Every structure is written in C-alpha cells, then in structure tokens.
XYZ file of C-alpha atoms in Angstrom:
596
model
C 140.808 111.903 107.844
C 139.597 115.417 107.077
C 136.181 116.873 107.854
C 134.601 117.160 111.280
C 134.359 115.070 114.418
C 131.731 113.774 116.834
C 131.751 111.348 119.718
C 128.994 109.241 118.172
C 127.821 109.316 114.554
C 124.309 108.001 113.884
C 123.574 107.034 110.281
C 119.825 107.342 109.756
C 117.243 109.792 111.086
C 114.126 107.723 111.664
C 112.782 106.396 114.929
C 115.806 104.189 115.639
C 118.323 106.877 114.718
C 116.535 109.565 116.724
C 116.345 107.297 119.775
C 120.034 106.415 119.405
C 121.027 110.077 119.190
C 118.950 111.059 122.211
C 120.241 108.154 124.272
C 123.864 108.887 123.433
C 123.397 112.582 124.184
C 121.771 111.717 127.513
C 125.064 110.011 128.367
C 126.925 113.266 127.852
C 128.532 112.855 124.432
C 128.349 114.925 121.255
C 126.292 113.300 118.517
C 126.094 113.809 114.768
C 123.054 112.433 112.914
C 123.230 112.112 109.128
C 120.539 111.234 106.586
C 119.085 112.237 103.245
C 116.205 114.098 104.871
C 114.163 114.573 108.036
C 110.993 112.775 106.904
C 111.343 110.107 109.574
C 111.671 106.919 107.551
C 109.210 104.139 108.263
C 108.470 105.490 111.743
C 106.531 108.425 110.305
C 104.562 106.123 107.986
C 103.792 103.496 110.622
C 100.575 102.891 112.500
C 102.405 104.069 115.602
C 101.502 101.222 117.951
C 103.959 100.241 120.686
C 104.336 97.399 123.175
C 105.079 98.885 126.582
C 103.941 96.289 129.133
C 105.077 92.800 128.154
C 105.174 89.890 130.526
C 108.884 89.498 129.907
C 109.328 85.828 130.777
C 106.287 84.576 128.868
C 106.829 86.988 125.978
C 110.426 85.787 125.604
C 109.172 82.223 125.185
C 106.576 83.393 122.656
C 109.153 85.289 120.590
C 111.483 82.304 120.668
C 108.689 80.186 119.192
C 107.948 82.781 116.510
C 111.554 83.245 115.471
C 112.915 79.677 115.531
C 116.309 81.376 115.989
C 118.058 80.344 119.181
C 120.829 82.841 118.556
C 118.304 85.648 118.998
C 117.114 84.673 122.513
C 119.308 87.215 124.320
C 118.331 89.879 121.784
C 114.625 89.147 122.386
C 115.106 89.425 126.133
C 117.011 92.686 125.848
C 114.271 94.210 123.717
C 111.515 93.097 126.097
C 113.438 94.448 129.077
C 113.777 97.734 127.211
C 110.012 97.957 126.724
C 109.412 98.329 130.420
C 110.748 101.853 130.761
C 110.041 102.956 127.187
C 106.724 104.570 128.095
C 108.311 106.590 130.883
C 111.096 107.744 128.573
C 108.590 108.902 125.955
C 106.617 110.748 128.623
C 109.802 112.508 129.731
C 110.197 113.682 126.138
C 106.708 115.180 126.352
C 104.445 112.390 125.084
C 100.957 111.534 126.205
C 100.526 107.764 126.027
C 97.181 106.081 125.470
C 96.131 102.472 125.159
C 94.650 101.566 121.786
C 91.050 100.426 122.148
C 89.422 97.303 120.787
C 88.011 99.107 117.753
C 91.504 99.035 116.264
C 91.211 95.259 116.175
C 87.545 94.686 115.381
C 86.795 97.460 112.890
C 89.662 96.867 110.493
C 89.523 94.798 107.288
C 91.684 92.804 106.807
C 91.609 92.347 110.556
C 94.282 93.142 113.114
C 93.899 90.146 115.400
C 94.874 90.123 119.057
C 96.489 86.734 118.386
C 97.946 86.968 114.875
C 99.107 83.322 114.846
C 96.294 81.508 116.699
C 98.035 78.122 116.777
C 101.018 79.617 118.652
C 100.167 80.333 122.256
C 101.433 83.307 124.194
C 100.707 86.406 122.110
C 98.873 87.998 125.034
C 102.225 88.129 126.859
C 103.258 90.990 124.578
C 100.638 93.107 126.324
C 98.264 95.680 124.835
C 99.128 98.155 122.122
C 99.804 101.763 123.061
C 100.406 104.879 121.034
C 101.562 108.454 121.427
C 98.517 110.691 121.362
C 98.756 113.073 118.432
C 96.919 116.118 117.221
C 93.493 115.713 115.633
C 93.867 113.812 112.388
C 97.475 112.858 113.088
C 98.490 109.212 112.713
C 100.206 107.332 115.505
C 103.433 107.092 113.518
C 103.441 110.814 112.803
C 102.924 111.561 116.473
C 105.858 109.368 117.513
C 108.088 110.829 114.840
C 107.219 114.446 115.665
C 108.020 113.787 119.323
C 111.405 112.190 118.590
C 112.380 114.597 115.811
C 111.657 117.689 117.887
C 113.541 116.288 120.879
C 116.585 115.677 118.655
C 116.477 119.081 116.987
C 116.338 120.973 120.275
C 119.027 118.948 122.048
C 122.222 121.004 122.483
C 124.550 118.015 122.052
C 123.003 116.725 118.818
C 123.710 118.040 115.319
C 121.678 116.864 112.320
C 123.173 117.094 108.826
C 120.952 116.627 105.780
C 121.210 115.819 102.971
C 124.190 113.640 103.791
C 124.628 110.050 102.603
C 127.053 107.658 104.291
C 129.115 105.956 101.586
C 131.748 104.137 103.634
C 132.668 103.226 107.182
C 136.258 103.964 108.128
C 138.326 101.689 110.351
C 141.355 102.535 112.417
C 144.548 100.688 111.749
C 143.723 98.028 114.322
C 140.156 97.397 113.183
C 137.947 99.799 115.121
C 135.220 101.631 113.208
C 136.089 105.227 113.982
C 134.474 107.248 111.231
C 132.208 107.640 108.230
C 132.689 109.077 104.777
C 129.717 111.239 103.804
C 128.570 112.453 100.422
C 127.120 115.956 100.698
C 126.265 118.652 98.213
C 129.835 119.952 98.130
C 131.573 116.581 97.923
C 132.672 113.692 100.105
C 133.795 114.433 103.657
C 135.268 112.333 106.420
C 133.726 112.382 109.885
C 135.587 110.937 112.847
C 133.451 109.067 115.390
C 135.473 109.083 118.584
C 133.295 106.539 120.395
C 131.526 104.726 117.586
C 129.015 104.627 114.747
C 125.382 103.540 114.983
C 123.793 102.208 111.781
C 120.054 102.945 111.913
C 119.350 103.509 108.226
C 116.629 100.950 107.515
C 116.408 97.950 105.261
C 116.345 97.295 101.523
C 112.744 97.820 100.398
C 113.968 99.934 97.474
C 116.856 97.727 96.393
C 115.343 95.248 93.931
C 118.669 93.447 93.532
C 118.918 92.629 97.230
C 115.263 91.602 97.272
C 115.794 89.255 94.358
C 118.965 87.804 95.854
C 117.579 87.151 99.326
C 113.800 86.899 98.954
C 113.757 85.313 95.519
C 111.397 87.978 94.160
C 110.848 91.718 94.435
C 107.815 93.391 95.986
C 106.325 96.882 96.026
C 107.010 98.915 99.163
C 105.019 101.450 101.157
C 107.991 103.562 102.256
C 109.448 106.810 100.974
C 110.743 106.278 97.409
C 114.524 106.473 97.392
C 114.807 105.568 101.065
C 115.762 102.231 102.619
C 117.906 101.332 99.646
C 120.084 98.693 101.300
C 122.951 101.092 101.991
C 123.156 99.956 105.614
C 123.655 96.362 104.510
C 126.482 97.380 102.199
C 128.132 99.645 104.782
C 128.157 96.832 107.313
C 129.398 94.263 104.814
C 132.242 96.611 103.940
C 133.719 96.163 107.424
C 133.079 92.433 107.669
C 129.697 92.228 109.398
C 127.701 89.013 109.466
C 124.151 89.182 108.127
C 121.006 87.587 109.493
C 117.250 87.417 108.797
C 117.800 88.509 105.192
C 114.835 86.444 103.974
C 112.428 87.965 106.507
C 109.946 90.756 105.844
C 106.963 92.537 107.362
C 104.209 92.993 104.817
C 100.508 93.682 104.369
C 98.348 93.815 101.261
C 98.404 96.802 98.961
C 98.102 98.147 95.444
C 100.822 98.987 92.938
C 99.245 101.747 90.876
C 100.293 103.450 87.639
C 102.257 106.643 88.224
C 103.038 105.908 91.886
C 106.433 104.552 92.917
C 105.308 103.538 96.402
C 102.466 101.135 97.079
C 99.135 102.131 98.646
C 97.634 100.156 101.527
C 94.610 97.923 101.007
C 91.777 98.547 103.478
C 88.154 97.487 103.036
C 85.106 99.467 104.229
C 82.604 96.598 104.023
C 82.344 92.804 103.734
C 81.329 92.496 100.067
C 84.647 91.313 98.629
C 86.808 88.287 97.867
C 90.398 87.634 96.813
C 91.151 85.434 93.813
C 94.390 84.178 92.297
C 95.358 84.316 88.636
C 93.217 81.235 88.005
C 90.242 83.036 89.610
C 90.163 80.707 92.614
C 89.639 81.950 96.160
C 92.404 80.742 98.483
C 91.999 82.279 101.962
C 89.475 83.386 104.545
C 89.619 87.072 103.667
C 88.383 88.319 107.061
C 89.711 85.771 109.542
C 93.482 85.939 109.047
C 95.634 88.653 110.610
C 96.643 91.385 108.199
C 100.353 90.680 108.778
C 99.865 86.952 108.152
C 97.597 87.029 105.104
C 100.382 88.005 102.639
C 101.953 84.592 103.277
C 99.103 83.087 101.276
C 100.045 85.267 98.319
C 103.789 84.604 98.491
C 103.624 80.865 98.012
C 104.696 79.184 94.792
C 102.202 76.944 92.987
C 103.713 73.420 93.110
C 101.900 72.462 89.880
C 102.816 75.425 87.697
C 105.989 76.515 89.566
C 104.791 80.103 89.351
C 103.797 82.527 92.063
C 100.291 82.785 90.685
C 99.050 84.883 93.572
C 101.482 87.731 92.863
C 99.453 89.594 92.070
C 96.121 88.318 93.224
C 92.946 90.294 92.589
C 90.473 92.009 94.857
C 86.899 91.644 93.579
C 84.207 93.707 95.325
C 80.642 94.767 94.758
C 78.633 97.966 94.401
C 77.593 98.216 98.042
C 81.219 97.979 99.152
C 82.313 100.558 96.583
C 79.804 103.018 97.999
C 80.645 102.229 101.627
C 84.020 103.966 101.639
C 87.567 103.992 100.261
C 89.273 100.676 99.585
C 92.661 102.163 100.411
C 94.405 103.985 103.239
C 96.552 106.737 101.781
C 97.462 108.255 105.125
C 100.180 105.695 105.853
C 101.896 106.379 102.509
C 104.274 109.007 101.142
C 101.335 110.441 99.161
C 99.218 111.584 102.079
C 100.029 115.247 101.437
C 99.394 114.916 97.705
C 95.983 113.297 97.558
C 93.340 111.434 99.510
C 91.590 108.399 98.109
C 88.023 109.371 97.242
C 85.287 108.408 99.681
C 83.322 106.442 97.082
C 86.241 105.189 94.920
C 84.810 106.907 91.826
C 87.875 109.077 91.190
C 90.084 105.976 91.159
C 87.706 104.224 88.764
C 87.922 107.212 86.444
C 91.733 107.138 86.663
C 91.695 103.532 85.562
C 93.144 102.273 88.842
C 90.012 100.233 89.578
C 88.323 98.158 86.867
C 84.511 98.286 86.717
C 81.999 96.024 84.953
C 78.385 94.936 85.185
C 79.146 91.207 85.454
C 81.964 89.016 86.763
C 82.670 87.827 83.199
C 83.116 91.373 81.934
C 85.277 92.253 84.927
C 87.492 89.227 84.292
C 88.038 90.276 80.686
C 89.108 93.731 81.819
C 91.525 92.285 84.404
C 92.964 89.727 81.970
C 91.454 86.743 83.785
C 89.339 83.794 82.666
C 85.711 85.043 82.458
C 84.081 81.674 83.082
C 86.365 80.925 86.030
C 85.657 84.215 87.777
C 81.921 83.919 87.183
C 81.950 80.428 88.696
C 83.927 81.602 91.739
C 81.514 84.460 92.459
C 78.547 82.110 92.025
C 80.018 79.575 94.492
C 80.856 82.288 96.999
C 77.346 83.754 96.817
C 75.830 80.323 97.370
C 78.023 79.802 100.418
C 77.151 83.244 101.777
C 73.455 82.503 101.411
C 73.901 79.186 103.213
C 76.226 80.600 105.879
C 78.981 78.109 105.049
C 82.365 78.628 103.429
C 84.907 75.909 102.527
C 87.735 78.295 103.468
C 86.275 78.929 106.911
C 85.034 82.491 106.498
C 82.539 83.200 109.270
C 78.894 83.400 108.244
C 78.632 86.827 109.893
C 81.410 88.056 107.580
C 79.754 86.885 104.360
C 77.035 88.279 102.149
C 76.302 87.685 98.446
C 78.103 90.008 96.005
C 75.745 92.127 93.869
C 76.810 94.026 90.785
C 78.161 96.169 89.380
C 81.539 94.564 90.148
C 84.959 96.082 90.644
C 88.493 94.711 90.685
C 92.117 95.679 91.210
C 95.427 93.797 91.404
C 96.467 93.046 94.965
C 100.076 92.538 96.105
C 101.917 91.591 99.269
C 103.702 94.901 99.865
C 106.666 95.630 102.070
C 106.263 97.569 105.248
C 109.927 96.801 105.757
C 112.580 94.159 105.363
C 114.058 92.697 108.545
C 117.511 91.568 107.445
C 120.852 93.218 107.928
C 123.969 93.039 110.096
C 123.613 90.683 113.020
C 123.739 92.347 116.413
C 123.927 91.177 119.998
C 121.831 92.086 123.028
C 123.752 95.351 123.485
C 123.357 96.221 119.775
C 126.991 95.643 118.874
C 127.281 94.497 115.260
C 128.995 91.127 114.970
C 131.400 89.555 112.525
C 130.860 86.045 111.083
C 132.634 84.524 114.072
C 130.193 86.134 116.486
C 132.691 88.715 117.738
C 131.718 92.392 118.001
C 133.182 94.741 115.406
C 134.677 97.417 117.663
C 132.988 100.792 117.372
C 129.974 99.599 115.311
C 126.395 99.353 116.537
C 123.040 98.702 114.879
C 119.403 99.534 115.582
C 115.941 99.264 114.086
C 114.929 97.383 110.953
C 118.516 97.086 109.738
C 119.336 93.683 111.216
C 116.063 93.350 113.095
C 115.433 90.486 115.498
C 112.140 89.671 113.742
C 111.920 86.790 111.301
C 109.023 85.561 109.145
C 106.352 85.511 111.866
C 105.961 89.182 112.718
C 103.442 89.926 115.498
C 102.579 93.584 114.868
C 103.718 96.679 116.805
C 107.108 95.006 116.920
C 109.264 96.966 114.504
C 108.458 100.407 115.905
C 108.931 99.198 119.474
C 112.191 97.516 118.516
C 113.385 100.599 116.651
C 113.094 102.856 119.679
C 114.314 100.300 122.218
C 117.348 99.226 120.188
C 118.062 102.824 119.252
C 118.288 103.699 122.932
C 120.436 100.626 123.613
C 122.809 101.287 120.723
C 123.174 104.967 121.562
C 123.989 104.236 125.185
C 126.468 101.504 124.256
C 128.238 103.720 121.736
C 128.423 106.613 124.205
C 129.886 104.357 126.881
C 132.555 102.898 124.594
C 136.064 104.000 125.474
C 137.271 106.511 122.918
C 140.872 106.478 121.714
C 143.074 109.321 122.930
C 142.113 112.535 121.148
C 145.423 114.350 121.394
C 149.164 113.644 121.213
C 150.851 111.400 123.757
C 151.710 113.075 127.052
C 155.101 114.717 127.202
C 158.041 112.758 128.592
C 157.952 112.699 132.361
C 154.165 113.155 132.600
C 152.675 110.522 134.882
C 149.520 108.684 133.771
C 148.010 107.671 137.123
C 145.191 105.479 135.834
C 147.567 103.242 133.926
C 150.206 103.034 136.647
C 147.573 102.366 139.325
C 146.032 99.584 137.251
C 149.453 98.122 136.544
C 150.348 98.292 140.214
C 147.140 96.416 141.064
C 147.953 93.828 138.430
C 151.473 93.313 139.778
C 150.310 93.166 143.385
C 147.649 90.603 142.528
C 149.849 88.461 140.287
C 150.009 84.906 141.567
C 151.909 81.944 140.231
C 148.702 80.198 139.186
C 147.374 83.115 137.180
C 149.537 82.568 134.105
C 151.573 79.772 132.569
C 155.016 79.658 134.177
C 156.816 80.840 131.047
C 154.482 83.811 130.659
C 154.765 84.585 134.372
C 158.576 84.731 134.266
C 158.504 86.872 131.141
C 155.841 89.175 132.543
C 157.842 89.837 135.681
C 160.907 90.671 133.608
C 158.918 93.315 131.787
C 157.069 95.000 134.650
C 159.558 97.859 134.824
C 159.317 98.331 131.067
C 155.539 98.654 131.307
C 155.772 101.092 134.178
C 158.108 103.106 132.056
C 155.519 103.153 129.296
C 152.913 104.501 131.653
C 155.114 107.152 133.190
C 156.881 108.314 130.065
C 154.000 109.069 127.786
C 152.858 105.640 126.545
C 155.238 106.055 123.661
C 156.741 102.588 123.450
C 155.171 100.404 120.771
C 153.741 97.655 122.962
C 151.878 100.093 125.225
C 149.488 100.654 122.316
C 148.305 97.092 122.937
C 147.184 98.049 126.432
C 145.505 101.253 125.291
C 143.722 99.710 122.331
C 142.541 96.625 124.185
C 141.007 98.722 126.971
C 139.481 101.130 124.475
C 137.941 98.430 122.308
C 136.944 95.846 124.905
C 136.380 97.947 127.994
C 132.695 97.016 128.023
C 133.493 93.299 128.379
C 132.905 92.394 132.048
C 135.505 89.611 132.072
C 138.087 89.603 129.297
C 140.497 86.812 128.400
C 144.059 86.679 129.719
C 145.960 85.356 126.743
C 147.301 81.831 126.953
C 145.732 81.036 130.324
C 141.988 80.624 129.940
C 141.609 83.043 132.872
C 139.433 86.134 132.807
C 139.927 89.556 134.359
C 138.747 93.112 133.857
C 139.564 94.451 130.410
C 142.231 96.758 131.858
C 144.078 94.053 133.778
C 143.729 91.519 130.973
C 145.158 94.080 128.563
C 148.131 94.714 130.828
C 148.774 91.011 131.194
C 148.496 90.397 127.472
C 150.618 93.328 126.405
C 153.297 92.546 128.985
C 153.482 88.934 127.888
C 153.485 89.993 124.272
C 156.440 92.297 124.848
C 158.259 89.655 126.839
C 157.993 87.193 123.973
C 158.921 89.932 121.475
C 155.614 89.656 119.650
C 154.502 93.243 119.993
C 152.223 92.936 116.933
C 150.174 90.228 118.644
C 147.092 92.454 118.981
C 144.853 90.487 116.606
C 145.079 87.300 118.650
C 145.860 88.536 122.123
C 144.304 91.898 122.646
C 141.238 92.253 120.428
C 139.275 89.046 120.997
C 138.534 88.572 124.702
C 136.611 85.439 125.526
C 133.107 85.736 126.861
C-alpha cells in the first residue's frame, strides 16, 4: 500500500471524529483525520445541548424502554458512564459549561418538553441540559464545534487532511482493517492505519436511495448539502459489518423551500397557528407535543387512502403571528451566513415561500387544498379557542382565534440525522453479523448510533463526543502489527519467550484435551525457536496476529478446550496446538475468534 501512515485514521471531522482524534492522541499515538471539509458536520449545526449528569442506573432503564433493543443495553450503559466525566474533559479543553435554563423549554414553539414521551417514566434521570458557553450570538453547536476543532488543529500528534474522501477500507491478509484508500485532488492514495480506523462520518441524510430502502420514503435534511451521504454505511458494509437502527431517525419540523437544497427549521413566534393535513384536517396538539416527537404524526400512512397524506402537511397562521416574528430559525442551517429570515416574514412572502390570502378559502386555493375544508377547519378551531376546549387536547392557554389575513406554507418532517449504520459494541468496536468485532475497525457518532425511533433530545451530540472518545481510546490501545522486518536470526524476543515460559510452567493436564496437551508439549521447543530466531516460522504468525487483534479481550478462548486465558497465553496455546496438528492455517477458527 503506497501513501502515508498513521497509528489511527479517523474518517470524519465532526464532533465524533474530533473527539476520537483527541482521545487517541491523548493516548500517545499519531492520528490522521480525513474529511471533505472542516465545517463540523451536524455538530456545528446542532443546538449544542449535552447531558452531563445522568443518574446512570435509572437512565439506563429509561433508555432501554425507549429503544426496545436489548442488544443495546451495554452500549447505553457505556454512553451514560462516559457522560460523567465529559464535562471535565471539555473544561480541560478550555470550555465554560453552563446549565440551560427553563426558558429553553417554555419559550419554544413547538415546545422542547422536559419529558418528551410523557407516558414513559424516567426522562428526568437523563439530568439537565448543559451547553458550552459561546461568544455573543454564537449557537451552542457552534461553540462546541469551535472548541473541538481548535483543540484538534493545535494538537501536535494530529494531522487533518481536507478535502479527502475515504473510498475504501483496506484489510490485511488475515482480516484486520489496517488502512484506508482516500480520494484527494491529485488522485487516490493509500493510508496505513497501524492501530485501526475510526468511522465517524455521519449518516445518510443526503442519500435518497438509502432513505428509500430503509425508511420507505425520503425526507429533506437540515445538514450541509453533500455531507452525510451514506459513505460510512458503504465503507463498513465493504468489510462485512452488520447494520442496525437503519429505520431510525431524529427529526423536527421544517420547510423545503425553492432554491435551497437543505431544509429550514420551523419555529413559531406566537400561538396563532394550526397544522393541517392534505385533507385540511387538524391532527395534533400543535403546542403540547415535544418537537422531536411531533414529526411522528406526519410520518404515518393513512390506512384509508394508503398515502402519507401528512407529507407534507401545511402550517396555517394569522396576521398577528406573522407580525410577531420569524416563523423559521435559519441559524441552525447551512444558510446562516447567507441570509437571515426576515423579522416580519414579509421578505419570504415576496419570494413566494409563504402563501398569503385574505380568507382561508383563498389561502387553500393558493396551497392547492380544498377551500371549503380549510375554511371549516379554521372555523371549528376558532370556536374551540373561544370556548377554551379543543378535541385534540390543546391547552386553552395556548389557543386564540385566528384572524386574517392568513398565511400558509408546506411543512415537512425533516432530518436532523439518521441513526443507522454499522453495529458497534460498548467499546465502539464495529461488529460483523455474528456479533464478533471486525479487528481494527471502530465507530462513533450518528453512524450506527444507539438511538432508535424514540429520541429524547440532547442525545446525539452527547453520544457523538462520548463514543468518539471511547473509539479513539480503543483504537489507540489496539496492538499494532510489527512495523518493520522480523528481527535478525539470533535476536531474542524477551516478551514472547517470557510469555511462552509462563505458559509452559503453568500448563496442567486439565488445561487442554489430552491429545492437544501431548502435541503441545512436543512443539514447545519449536515455539521457543520461533521466539528466539526472529519469529520467522509460519505458525508464529498465529501467535503474533492473535495477540495483535484480540489483545483487548480480557479472557480469550483456548481452542478446543472451552477454557479462557489472557490473549497472549491463549494465542500461544492455540498456535502451538495448531502446529502440532499440522494445521498452521487454522487462524480463522482458532486464533481470531476468542470466546467472550
């Protein structure tokens, strides 16, 4: 493989990738980070809220209820454990941390509820939301990203290469992921990853094919156009990774507007509005459902028409609400440096983004809806507002009659991010379909997230940084294969001979089947010769590769016995037995799949 080398290669330079790089570098290894750009992915466009003080035991039970995925229990626990020192780590990078006050919850429409799924107990166990304090006018996500980005760029053991797109993971002859092929301006280059590769390159918000295949539809996305294109899914699949949570998303309501590739977030300044479907019927309490949960009402298929007749739905609002402030938040979009939504929405009306009319019937005609149906819906809503009663449960304090002129715009469930991708374990090792780690491959962030359909808010950013740190540390700690040629003949390798001596001294008749025991003893001198004379005999590669690939396993399997030992001793036992039975190519069954 030609090109350049690193100990750890991180694919993706958002919050997860930056955290992975910093964590790996903190463990003393050289790190290469590759991405298209340095914009920060979804981290920079996020609200920036973090969970730093969970009640771990109770929160683990809550997340288990939300996910309905028993396989994720250890992953949930690992993430929650990682939250506990996340604040201190951010402070060491230079952050000021502040708790987000109640106004974040109460003054937002649609609302950010403290308990997003009120019928599921335990949300308070996640603890309050925190954020990194930014400069005046800076969003929470921007503040987090600036902190992480600057820490990466000034770290002496981290190199960032952009624009560079990972097109393929490279595996060693015995299955370990030990490199990446990158497409750069001057062609495709190979990069060797001596310890491992961390995939932290986001989901598939901008891959309509993957959306259609796994979600059953495609949705607009808030992220950077051209980013999060599903490349991480394809890279992982290329080396045999299992996928999980591919049907899960995090979404809020937004607008898909002419001339803009990314969606714009829906945010209301006043209470004079309703949502209607394509039949002009209201279908949800517009102010009483959490903003992460309310898109579920739009995603459902009509069982009578077999159409998704709420995609899009329509926002209908009145004159007082138009004048109260912008109906969109452009700061958490890629367009924040290009324009700001006007304070009174008039510029957007003039652009044709918002329809305007004197009556509900006229507005319906402009939006392509049934005039009589929309007029009837507004009339019923106004009557309920006057009476302080709503069949959908909207609180009387959140209702007032709508007074013209009237305004409308199509409203979509829009992707903050997808959650699916390669399945990972509690130490962020990416797994194959049998549940075994793929040696040398790690994952972090939204690519293979632990979250499923019930997303509680502040979870993806917290997970991105926590799993980034976990993946980076795990990759750094992985045993790298020998970098140079085998030692010259006659050069002693003390670590191997000492371990072999310990294995021989500790070998008891009950440790192995009798046939393996007899064969192992016959081959002890051969193995010692391997260690002393340069590890050049073919079966000694079994020892080296097993220890390199499975050294992090606390108790690895001794082949044919059901016993467990340290990875080093199990490797010696397996390789010795393999040589004794003249099956030196036994590595796939004996030396790469330790039991756990």
